[in-house]
PDB file of C-alpha atoms in Angstrom:
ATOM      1  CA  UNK I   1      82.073 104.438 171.789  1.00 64.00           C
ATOM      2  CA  UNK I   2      84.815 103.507 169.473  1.00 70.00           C
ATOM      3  CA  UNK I   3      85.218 104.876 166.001  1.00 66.00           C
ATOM      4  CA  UNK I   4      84.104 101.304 164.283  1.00 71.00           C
ATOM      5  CA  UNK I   5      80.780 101.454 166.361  1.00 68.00           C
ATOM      6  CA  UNK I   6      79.761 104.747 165.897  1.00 64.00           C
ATOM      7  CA  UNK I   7      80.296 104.308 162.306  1.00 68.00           C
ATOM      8  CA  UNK I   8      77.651 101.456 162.222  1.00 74.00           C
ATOM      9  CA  UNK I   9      75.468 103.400 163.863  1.00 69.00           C
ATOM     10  CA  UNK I  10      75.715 106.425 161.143  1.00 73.00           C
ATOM     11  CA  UNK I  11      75.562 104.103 158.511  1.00 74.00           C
ATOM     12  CA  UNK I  12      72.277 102.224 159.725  1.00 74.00           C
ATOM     13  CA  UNK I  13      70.792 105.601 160.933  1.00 74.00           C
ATOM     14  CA  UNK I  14      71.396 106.706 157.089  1.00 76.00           C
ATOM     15  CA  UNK I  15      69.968 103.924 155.315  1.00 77.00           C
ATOM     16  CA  UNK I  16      67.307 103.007 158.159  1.00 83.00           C
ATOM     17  CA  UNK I  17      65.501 106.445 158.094  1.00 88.00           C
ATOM     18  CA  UNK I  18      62.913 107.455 155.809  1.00 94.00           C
ATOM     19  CA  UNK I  19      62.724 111.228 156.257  1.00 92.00           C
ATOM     20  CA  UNK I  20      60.102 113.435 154.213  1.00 96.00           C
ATOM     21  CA  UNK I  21      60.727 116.852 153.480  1.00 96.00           C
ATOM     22  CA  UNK I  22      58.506 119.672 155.044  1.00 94.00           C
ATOM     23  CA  UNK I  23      57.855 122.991 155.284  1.00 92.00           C
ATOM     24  CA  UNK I  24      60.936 123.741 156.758  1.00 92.00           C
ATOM     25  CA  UNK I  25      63.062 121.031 155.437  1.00 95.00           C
ATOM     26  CA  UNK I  26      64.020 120.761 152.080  1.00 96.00           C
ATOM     27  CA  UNK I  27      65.249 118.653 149.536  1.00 97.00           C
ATOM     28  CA  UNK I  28      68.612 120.163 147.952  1.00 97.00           C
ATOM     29  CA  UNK I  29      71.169 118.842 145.418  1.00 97.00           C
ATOM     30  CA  UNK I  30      74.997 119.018 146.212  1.00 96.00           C
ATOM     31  CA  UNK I  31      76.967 121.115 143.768  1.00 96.00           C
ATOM     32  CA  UNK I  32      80.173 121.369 145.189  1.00 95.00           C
ATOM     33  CA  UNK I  33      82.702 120.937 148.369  1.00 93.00           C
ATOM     34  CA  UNK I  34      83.843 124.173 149.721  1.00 93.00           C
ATOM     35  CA  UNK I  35      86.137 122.482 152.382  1.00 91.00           C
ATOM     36  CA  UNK I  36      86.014 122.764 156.216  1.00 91.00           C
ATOM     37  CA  UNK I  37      82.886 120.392 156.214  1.00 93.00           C
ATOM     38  CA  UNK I  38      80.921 123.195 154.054  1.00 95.00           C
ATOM     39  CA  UNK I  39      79.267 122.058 150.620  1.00 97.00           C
ATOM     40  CA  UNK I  40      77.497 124.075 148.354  1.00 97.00           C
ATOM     41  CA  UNK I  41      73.779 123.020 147.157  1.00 97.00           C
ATOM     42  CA  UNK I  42      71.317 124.352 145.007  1.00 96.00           C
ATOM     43  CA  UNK I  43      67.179 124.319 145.456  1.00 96.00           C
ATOM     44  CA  UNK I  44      64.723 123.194 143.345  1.00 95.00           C
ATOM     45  CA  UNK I  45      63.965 126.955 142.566  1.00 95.00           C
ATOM     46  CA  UNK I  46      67.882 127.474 141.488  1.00 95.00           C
ATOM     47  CA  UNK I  47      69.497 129.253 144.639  1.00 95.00           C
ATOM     48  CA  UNK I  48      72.177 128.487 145.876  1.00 96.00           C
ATOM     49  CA  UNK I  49      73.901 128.628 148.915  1.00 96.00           C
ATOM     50  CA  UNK I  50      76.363 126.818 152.123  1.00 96.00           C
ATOM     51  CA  UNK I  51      75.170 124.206 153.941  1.00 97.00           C
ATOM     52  CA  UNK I  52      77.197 122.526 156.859  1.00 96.00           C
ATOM     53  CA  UNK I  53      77.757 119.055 157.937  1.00 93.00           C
ATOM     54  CA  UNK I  54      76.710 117.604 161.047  1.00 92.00           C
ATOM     55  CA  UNK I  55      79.516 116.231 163.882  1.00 88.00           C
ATOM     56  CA  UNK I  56      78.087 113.067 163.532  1.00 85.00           C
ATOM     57  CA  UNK I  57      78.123 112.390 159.738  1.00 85.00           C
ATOM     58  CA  UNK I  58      82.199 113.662 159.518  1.00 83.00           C
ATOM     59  CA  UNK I  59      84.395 111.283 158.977  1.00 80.00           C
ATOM     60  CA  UNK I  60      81.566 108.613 158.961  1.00 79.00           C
ATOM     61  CA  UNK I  61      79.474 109.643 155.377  1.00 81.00           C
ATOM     62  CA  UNK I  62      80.900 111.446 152.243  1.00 83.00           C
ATOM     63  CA  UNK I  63      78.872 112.714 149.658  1.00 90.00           C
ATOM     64  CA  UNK I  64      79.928 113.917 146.688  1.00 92.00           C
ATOM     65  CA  UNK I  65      78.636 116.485 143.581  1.00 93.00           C
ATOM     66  CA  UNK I  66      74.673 115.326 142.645  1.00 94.00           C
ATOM     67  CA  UNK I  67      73.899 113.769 145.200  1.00 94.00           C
ATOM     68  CA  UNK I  68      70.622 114.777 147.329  1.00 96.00           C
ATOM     69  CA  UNK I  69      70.330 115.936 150.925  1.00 96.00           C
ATOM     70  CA  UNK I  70      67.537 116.977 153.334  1.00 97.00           C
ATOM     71  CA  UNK I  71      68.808 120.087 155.085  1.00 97.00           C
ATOM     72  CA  UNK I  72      67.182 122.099 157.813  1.00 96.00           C
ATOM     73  CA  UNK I  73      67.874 125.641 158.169  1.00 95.00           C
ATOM     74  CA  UNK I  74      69.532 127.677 160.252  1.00 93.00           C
ATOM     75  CA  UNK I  75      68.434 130.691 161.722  1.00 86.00           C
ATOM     76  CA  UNK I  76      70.197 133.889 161.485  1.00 79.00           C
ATOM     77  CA  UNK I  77      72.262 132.168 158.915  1.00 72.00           C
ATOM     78  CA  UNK I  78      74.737 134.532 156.449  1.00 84.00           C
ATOM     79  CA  UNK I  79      76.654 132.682 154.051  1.00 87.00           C
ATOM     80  CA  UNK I  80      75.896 128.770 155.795  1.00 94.00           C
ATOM     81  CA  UNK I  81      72.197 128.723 155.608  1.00 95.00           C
ATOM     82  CA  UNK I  82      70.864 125.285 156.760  1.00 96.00           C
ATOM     83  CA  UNK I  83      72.778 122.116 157.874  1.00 96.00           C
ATOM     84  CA  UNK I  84      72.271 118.515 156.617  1.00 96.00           C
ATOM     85  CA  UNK I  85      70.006 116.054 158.409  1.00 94.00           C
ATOM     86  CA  UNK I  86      69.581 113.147 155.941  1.00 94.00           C
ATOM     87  CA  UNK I  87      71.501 112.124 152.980  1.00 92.00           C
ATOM     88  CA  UNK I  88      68.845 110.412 150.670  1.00 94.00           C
ATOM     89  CA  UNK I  89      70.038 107.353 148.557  1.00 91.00           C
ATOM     90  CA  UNK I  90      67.342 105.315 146.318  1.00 91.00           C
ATOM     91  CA  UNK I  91      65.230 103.983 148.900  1.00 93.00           C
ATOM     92  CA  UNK I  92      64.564 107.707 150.598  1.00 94.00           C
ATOM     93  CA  UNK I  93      64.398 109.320 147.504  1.00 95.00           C
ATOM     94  CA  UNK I  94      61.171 106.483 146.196  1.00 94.00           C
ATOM     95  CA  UNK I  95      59.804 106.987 149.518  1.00 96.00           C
ATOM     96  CA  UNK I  96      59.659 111.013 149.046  1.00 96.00           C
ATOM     97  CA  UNK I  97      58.242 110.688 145.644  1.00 95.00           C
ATOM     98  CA  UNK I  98      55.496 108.485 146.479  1.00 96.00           C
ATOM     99  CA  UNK I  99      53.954 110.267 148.885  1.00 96.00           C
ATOM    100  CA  UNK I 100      54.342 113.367 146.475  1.00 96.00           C
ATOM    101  CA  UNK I 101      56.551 115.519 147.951  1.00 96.00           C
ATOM    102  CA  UNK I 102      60.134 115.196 145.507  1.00 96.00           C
ATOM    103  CA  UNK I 103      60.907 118.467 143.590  1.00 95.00           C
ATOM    104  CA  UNK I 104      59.478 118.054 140.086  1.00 93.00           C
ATOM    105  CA  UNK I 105      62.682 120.383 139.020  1.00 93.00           C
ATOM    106  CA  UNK I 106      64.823 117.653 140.289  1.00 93.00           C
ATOM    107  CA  UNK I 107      63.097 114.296 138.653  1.00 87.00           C
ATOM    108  CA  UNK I 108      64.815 114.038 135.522  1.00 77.00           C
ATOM    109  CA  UNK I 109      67.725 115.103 136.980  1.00 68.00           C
ATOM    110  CA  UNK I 110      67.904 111.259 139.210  1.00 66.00           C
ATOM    111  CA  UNK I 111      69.765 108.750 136.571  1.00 52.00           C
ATOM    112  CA  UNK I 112      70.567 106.082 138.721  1.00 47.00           C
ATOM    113  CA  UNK I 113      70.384 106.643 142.109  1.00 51.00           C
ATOM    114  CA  UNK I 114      72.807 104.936 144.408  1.00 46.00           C
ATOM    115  CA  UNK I 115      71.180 101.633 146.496  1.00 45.00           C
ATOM    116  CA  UNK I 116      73.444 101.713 149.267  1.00 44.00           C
ATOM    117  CA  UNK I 117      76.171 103.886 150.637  1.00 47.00           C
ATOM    118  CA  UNK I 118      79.121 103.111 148.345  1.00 47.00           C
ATOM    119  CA  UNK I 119      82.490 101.888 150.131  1.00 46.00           C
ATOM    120  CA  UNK I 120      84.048 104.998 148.302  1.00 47.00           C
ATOM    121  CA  UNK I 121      81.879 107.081 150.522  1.00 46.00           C
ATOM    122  CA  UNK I 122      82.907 105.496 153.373  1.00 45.00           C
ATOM    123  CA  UNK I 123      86.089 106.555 154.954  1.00 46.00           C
ATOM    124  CA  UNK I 124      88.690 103.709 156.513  1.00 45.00           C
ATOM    125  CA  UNK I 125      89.255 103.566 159.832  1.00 38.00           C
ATOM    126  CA  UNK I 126      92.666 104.788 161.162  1.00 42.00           C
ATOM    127  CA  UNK I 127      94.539 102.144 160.914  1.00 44.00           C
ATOM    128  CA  UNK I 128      93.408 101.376 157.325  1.00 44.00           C
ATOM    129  CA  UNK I 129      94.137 104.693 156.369  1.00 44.00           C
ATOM    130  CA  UNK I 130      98.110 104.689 157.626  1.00 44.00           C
ATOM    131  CA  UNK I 131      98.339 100.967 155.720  1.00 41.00           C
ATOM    132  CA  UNK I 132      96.730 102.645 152.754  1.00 38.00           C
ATOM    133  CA  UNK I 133      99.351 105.488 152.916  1.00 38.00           C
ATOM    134  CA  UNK I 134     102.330 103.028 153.301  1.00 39.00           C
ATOM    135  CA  UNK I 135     101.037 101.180 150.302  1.00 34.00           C
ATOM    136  CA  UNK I 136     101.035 104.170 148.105  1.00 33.00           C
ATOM    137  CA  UNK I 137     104.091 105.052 149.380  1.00 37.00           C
ATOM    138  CA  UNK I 138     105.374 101.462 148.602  1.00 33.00           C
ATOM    139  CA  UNK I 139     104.006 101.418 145.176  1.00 29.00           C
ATOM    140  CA  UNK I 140     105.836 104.590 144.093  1.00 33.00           C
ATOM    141  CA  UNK I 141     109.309 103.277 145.050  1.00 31.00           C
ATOM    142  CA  UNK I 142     108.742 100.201 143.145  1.00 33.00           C
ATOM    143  CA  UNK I 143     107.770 102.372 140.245  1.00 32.00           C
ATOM    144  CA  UNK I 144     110.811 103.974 140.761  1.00 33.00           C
ATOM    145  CA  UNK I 145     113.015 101.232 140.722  1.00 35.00           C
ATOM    146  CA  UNK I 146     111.504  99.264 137.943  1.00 35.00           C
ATOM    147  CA  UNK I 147     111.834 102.509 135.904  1.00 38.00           C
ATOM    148  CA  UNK I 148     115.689 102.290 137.052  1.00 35.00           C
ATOM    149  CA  UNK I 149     116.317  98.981 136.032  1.00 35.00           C
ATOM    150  CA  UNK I 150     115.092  99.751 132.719  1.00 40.00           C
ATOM    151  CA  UNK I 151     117.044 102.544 131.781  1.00 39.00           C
ATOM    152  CA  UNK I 152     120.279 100.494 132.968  1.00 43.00           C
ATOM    153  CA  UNK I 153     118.871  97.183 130.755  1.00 42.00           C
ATOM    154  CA  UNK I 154     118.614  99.698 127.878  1.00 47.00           C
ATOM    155  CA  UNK I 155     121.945 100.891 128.112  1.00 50.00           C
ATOM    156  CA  UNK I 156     123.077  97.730 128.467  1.00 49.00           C
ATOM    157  CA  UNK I 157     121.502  96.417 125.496  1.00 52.00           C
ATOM    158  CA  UNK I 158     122.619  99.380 123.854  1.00 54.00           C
ATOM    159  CA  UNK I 159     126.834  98.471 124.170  1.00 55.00           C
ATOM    160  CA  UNK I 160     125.969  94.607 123.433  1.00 53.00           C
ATOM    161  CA  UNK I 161     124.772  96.147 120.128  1.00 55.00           C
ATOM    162  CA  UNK I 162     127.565  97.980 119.543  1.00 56.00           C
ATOM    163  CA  UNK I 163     129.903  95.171 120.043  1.00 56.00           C
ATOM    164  CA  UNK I 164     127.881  92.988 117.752  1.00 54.00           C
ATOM    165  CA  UNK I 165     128.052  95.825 114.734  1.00 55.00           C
ATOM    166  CA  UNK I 166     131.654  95.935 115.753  1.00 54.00           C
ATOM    167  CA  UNK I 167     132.336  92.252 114.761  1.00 54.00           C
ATOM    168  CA  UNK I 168     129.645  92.200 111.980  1.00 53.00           C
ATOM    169  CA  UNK I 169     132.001  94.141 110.387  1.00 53.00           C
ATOM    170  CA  UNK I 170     135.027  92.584 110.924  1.00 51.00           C
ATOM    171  CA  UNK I 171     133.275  89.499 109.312  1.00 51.00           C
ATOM    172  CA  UNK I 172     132.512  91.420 106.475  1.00 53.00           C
ATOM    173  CA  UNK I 173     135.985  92.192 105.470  1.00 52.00           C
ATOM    174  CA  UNK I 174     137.971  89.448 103.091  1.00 57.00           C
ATOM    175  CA  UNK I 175     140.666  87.625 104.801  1.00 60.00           C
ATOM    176  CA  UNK I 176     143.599  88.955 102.211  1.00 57.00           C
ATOM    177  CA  UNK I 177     142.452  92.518 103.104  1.00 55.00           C
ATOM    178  CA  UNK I 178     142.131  91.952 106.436  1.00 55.00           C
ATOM    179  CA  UNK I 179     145.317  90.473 106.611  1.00 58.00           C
ATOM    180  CA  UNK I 180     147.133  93.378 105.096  1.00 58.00           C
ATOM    181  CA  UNK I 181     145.137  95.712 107.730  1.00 56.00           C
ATOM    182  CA  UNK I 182     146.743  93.534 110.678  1.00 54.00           C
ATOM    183  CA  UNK I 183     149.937  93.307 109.152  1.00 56.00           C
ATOM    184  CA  UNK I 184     149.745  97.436 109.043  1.00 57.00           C
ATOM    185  CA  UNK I 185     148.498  97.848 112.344  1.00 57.00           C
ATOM    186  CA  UNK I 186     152.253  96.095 113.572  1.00 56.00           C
ATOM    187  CA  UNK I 187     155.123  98.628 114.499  1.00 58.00           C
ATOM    188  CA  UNK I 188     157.541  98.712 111.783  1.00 53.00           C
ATOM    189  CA  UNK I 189     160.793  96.741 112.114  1.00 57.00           C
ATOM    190  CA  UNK I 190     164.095  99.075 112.511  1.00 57.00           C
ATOM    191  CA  UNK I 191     167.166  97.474 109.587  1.00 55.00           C
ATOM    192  CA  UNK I 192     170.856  97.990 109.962  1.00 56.00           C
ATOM    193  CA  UNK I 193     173.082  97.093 108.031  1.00 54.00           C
ATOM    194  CA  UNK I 194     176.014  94.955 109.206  1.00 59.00           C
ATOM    195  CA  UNK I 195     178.818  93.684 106.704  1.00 60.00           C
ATOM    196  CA  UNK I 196     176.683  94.311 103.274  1.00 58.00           C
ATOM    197  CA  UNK I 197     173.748  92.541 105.238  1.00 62.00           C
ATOM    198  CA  UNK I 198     170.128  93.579 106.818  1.00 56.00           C
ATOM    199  CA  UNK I 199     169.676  93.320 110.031  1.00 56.00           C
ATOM    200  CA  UNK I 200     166.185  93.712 112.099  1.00 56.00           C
ATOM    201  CA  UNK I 201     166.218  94.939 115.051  1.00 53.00           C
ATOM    202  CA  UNK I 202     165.085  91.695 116.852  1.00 51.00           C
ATOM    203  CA  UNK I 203     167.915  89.638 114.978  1.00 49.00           C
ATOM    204  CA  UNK I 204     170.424  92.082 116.337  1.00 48.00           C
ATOM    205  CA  UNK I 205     169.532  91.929 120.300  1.00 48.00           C
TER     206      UNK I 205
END
């Protein structure tokens, strides 16, 4: 059976079945992942303790903190004392409560109950996963580079501004001034003296 099939079938089996709670299996609320396919619950009368996931929900069905479960226990259990056998969405959880058996200690607690397993609970396939990755990976190199580009624009922006206050100025001085500044800015001219006359350097090459 390949992964995509099986899936179907855990996702029909979970929304299809209309479990009720007995005197062995109980309705508990999820309080917590605990990793390795362990979550933590708690009962109606406040205890709490591990419960494990089946092989065939795992890397089909997610649930998440508040959500409900029917769990059956497991004998000669330590810290892991019952495994789930239904995850109850809205539908399960109406059909519980009108035949009377939901946990009155658990009624206000259900805002609004989910319809339908959410796609967020439902892992992608394989191959969905690995283009998922890529993207992500993808995404923060363009990040990257965009933030590059920016900080190169800036600087470049940065010198166009100085060469604009550079010339502002320059307009800003008056043109007998600014003649006098260019005119001091020029090496100075060596004079000799040749025959009771001045010579410049240039006149005498």
């Amino acid at each position: 059976m390949s992964a995509t099939t099986k899936k179907k079938h855990v996702t029909k089996e979970v929304l299809e079945e209309f479990p009720l709670p007995d005197w062995s299996r109980k309705v508990v609320m999820v309080t917590g992942s605990k990793g390795n396919n362990l979550h933590e619950v708690k009962t109606p009368t406040g205890e709490v303790f591990l419960v494990s996931m089946p092989t065939k929900f795992r890397k089909h069905v997610w649930i998440k903190r508040g959500d409900y479960i029917l769990v059956d226990p497991i004998e000669e259990g330590g810290k892991v004392k019952a495994e789930i056998s239904h995850i109850l969405f809205k539908e399960q959880i109406k059909h519980i409560q009108e035949h009377g058996k939901w946990p009155e200690a658990f009624t206000d607690k259900i805002a609004n109950p989910v319809e339908m397993i959410p796609q967020d609970l439902l892992p992608p396939s394989g191959d969905d996963d690995d283009d998922s990755s890529d993207d992500l990976a993808d995404l923060v190199v363009n990040l990257n580079r965009v933030n590059v580009s920016q900080v190169q624009s800036d600087d470049s922006d940065d010198d166009e501004d100085d060469d604009e206050d550079d010339d502002d100025d320059e307009e800003l001085v008056p043109a007998p001034i600014k003649k006098n500044i260019v005119a001091a800015k020029k090496p100075a001219q060596q004079v000799t003296v040749r025959g009771g006359q001045k010579v410049t350097a240039k006149e005498s090459s």
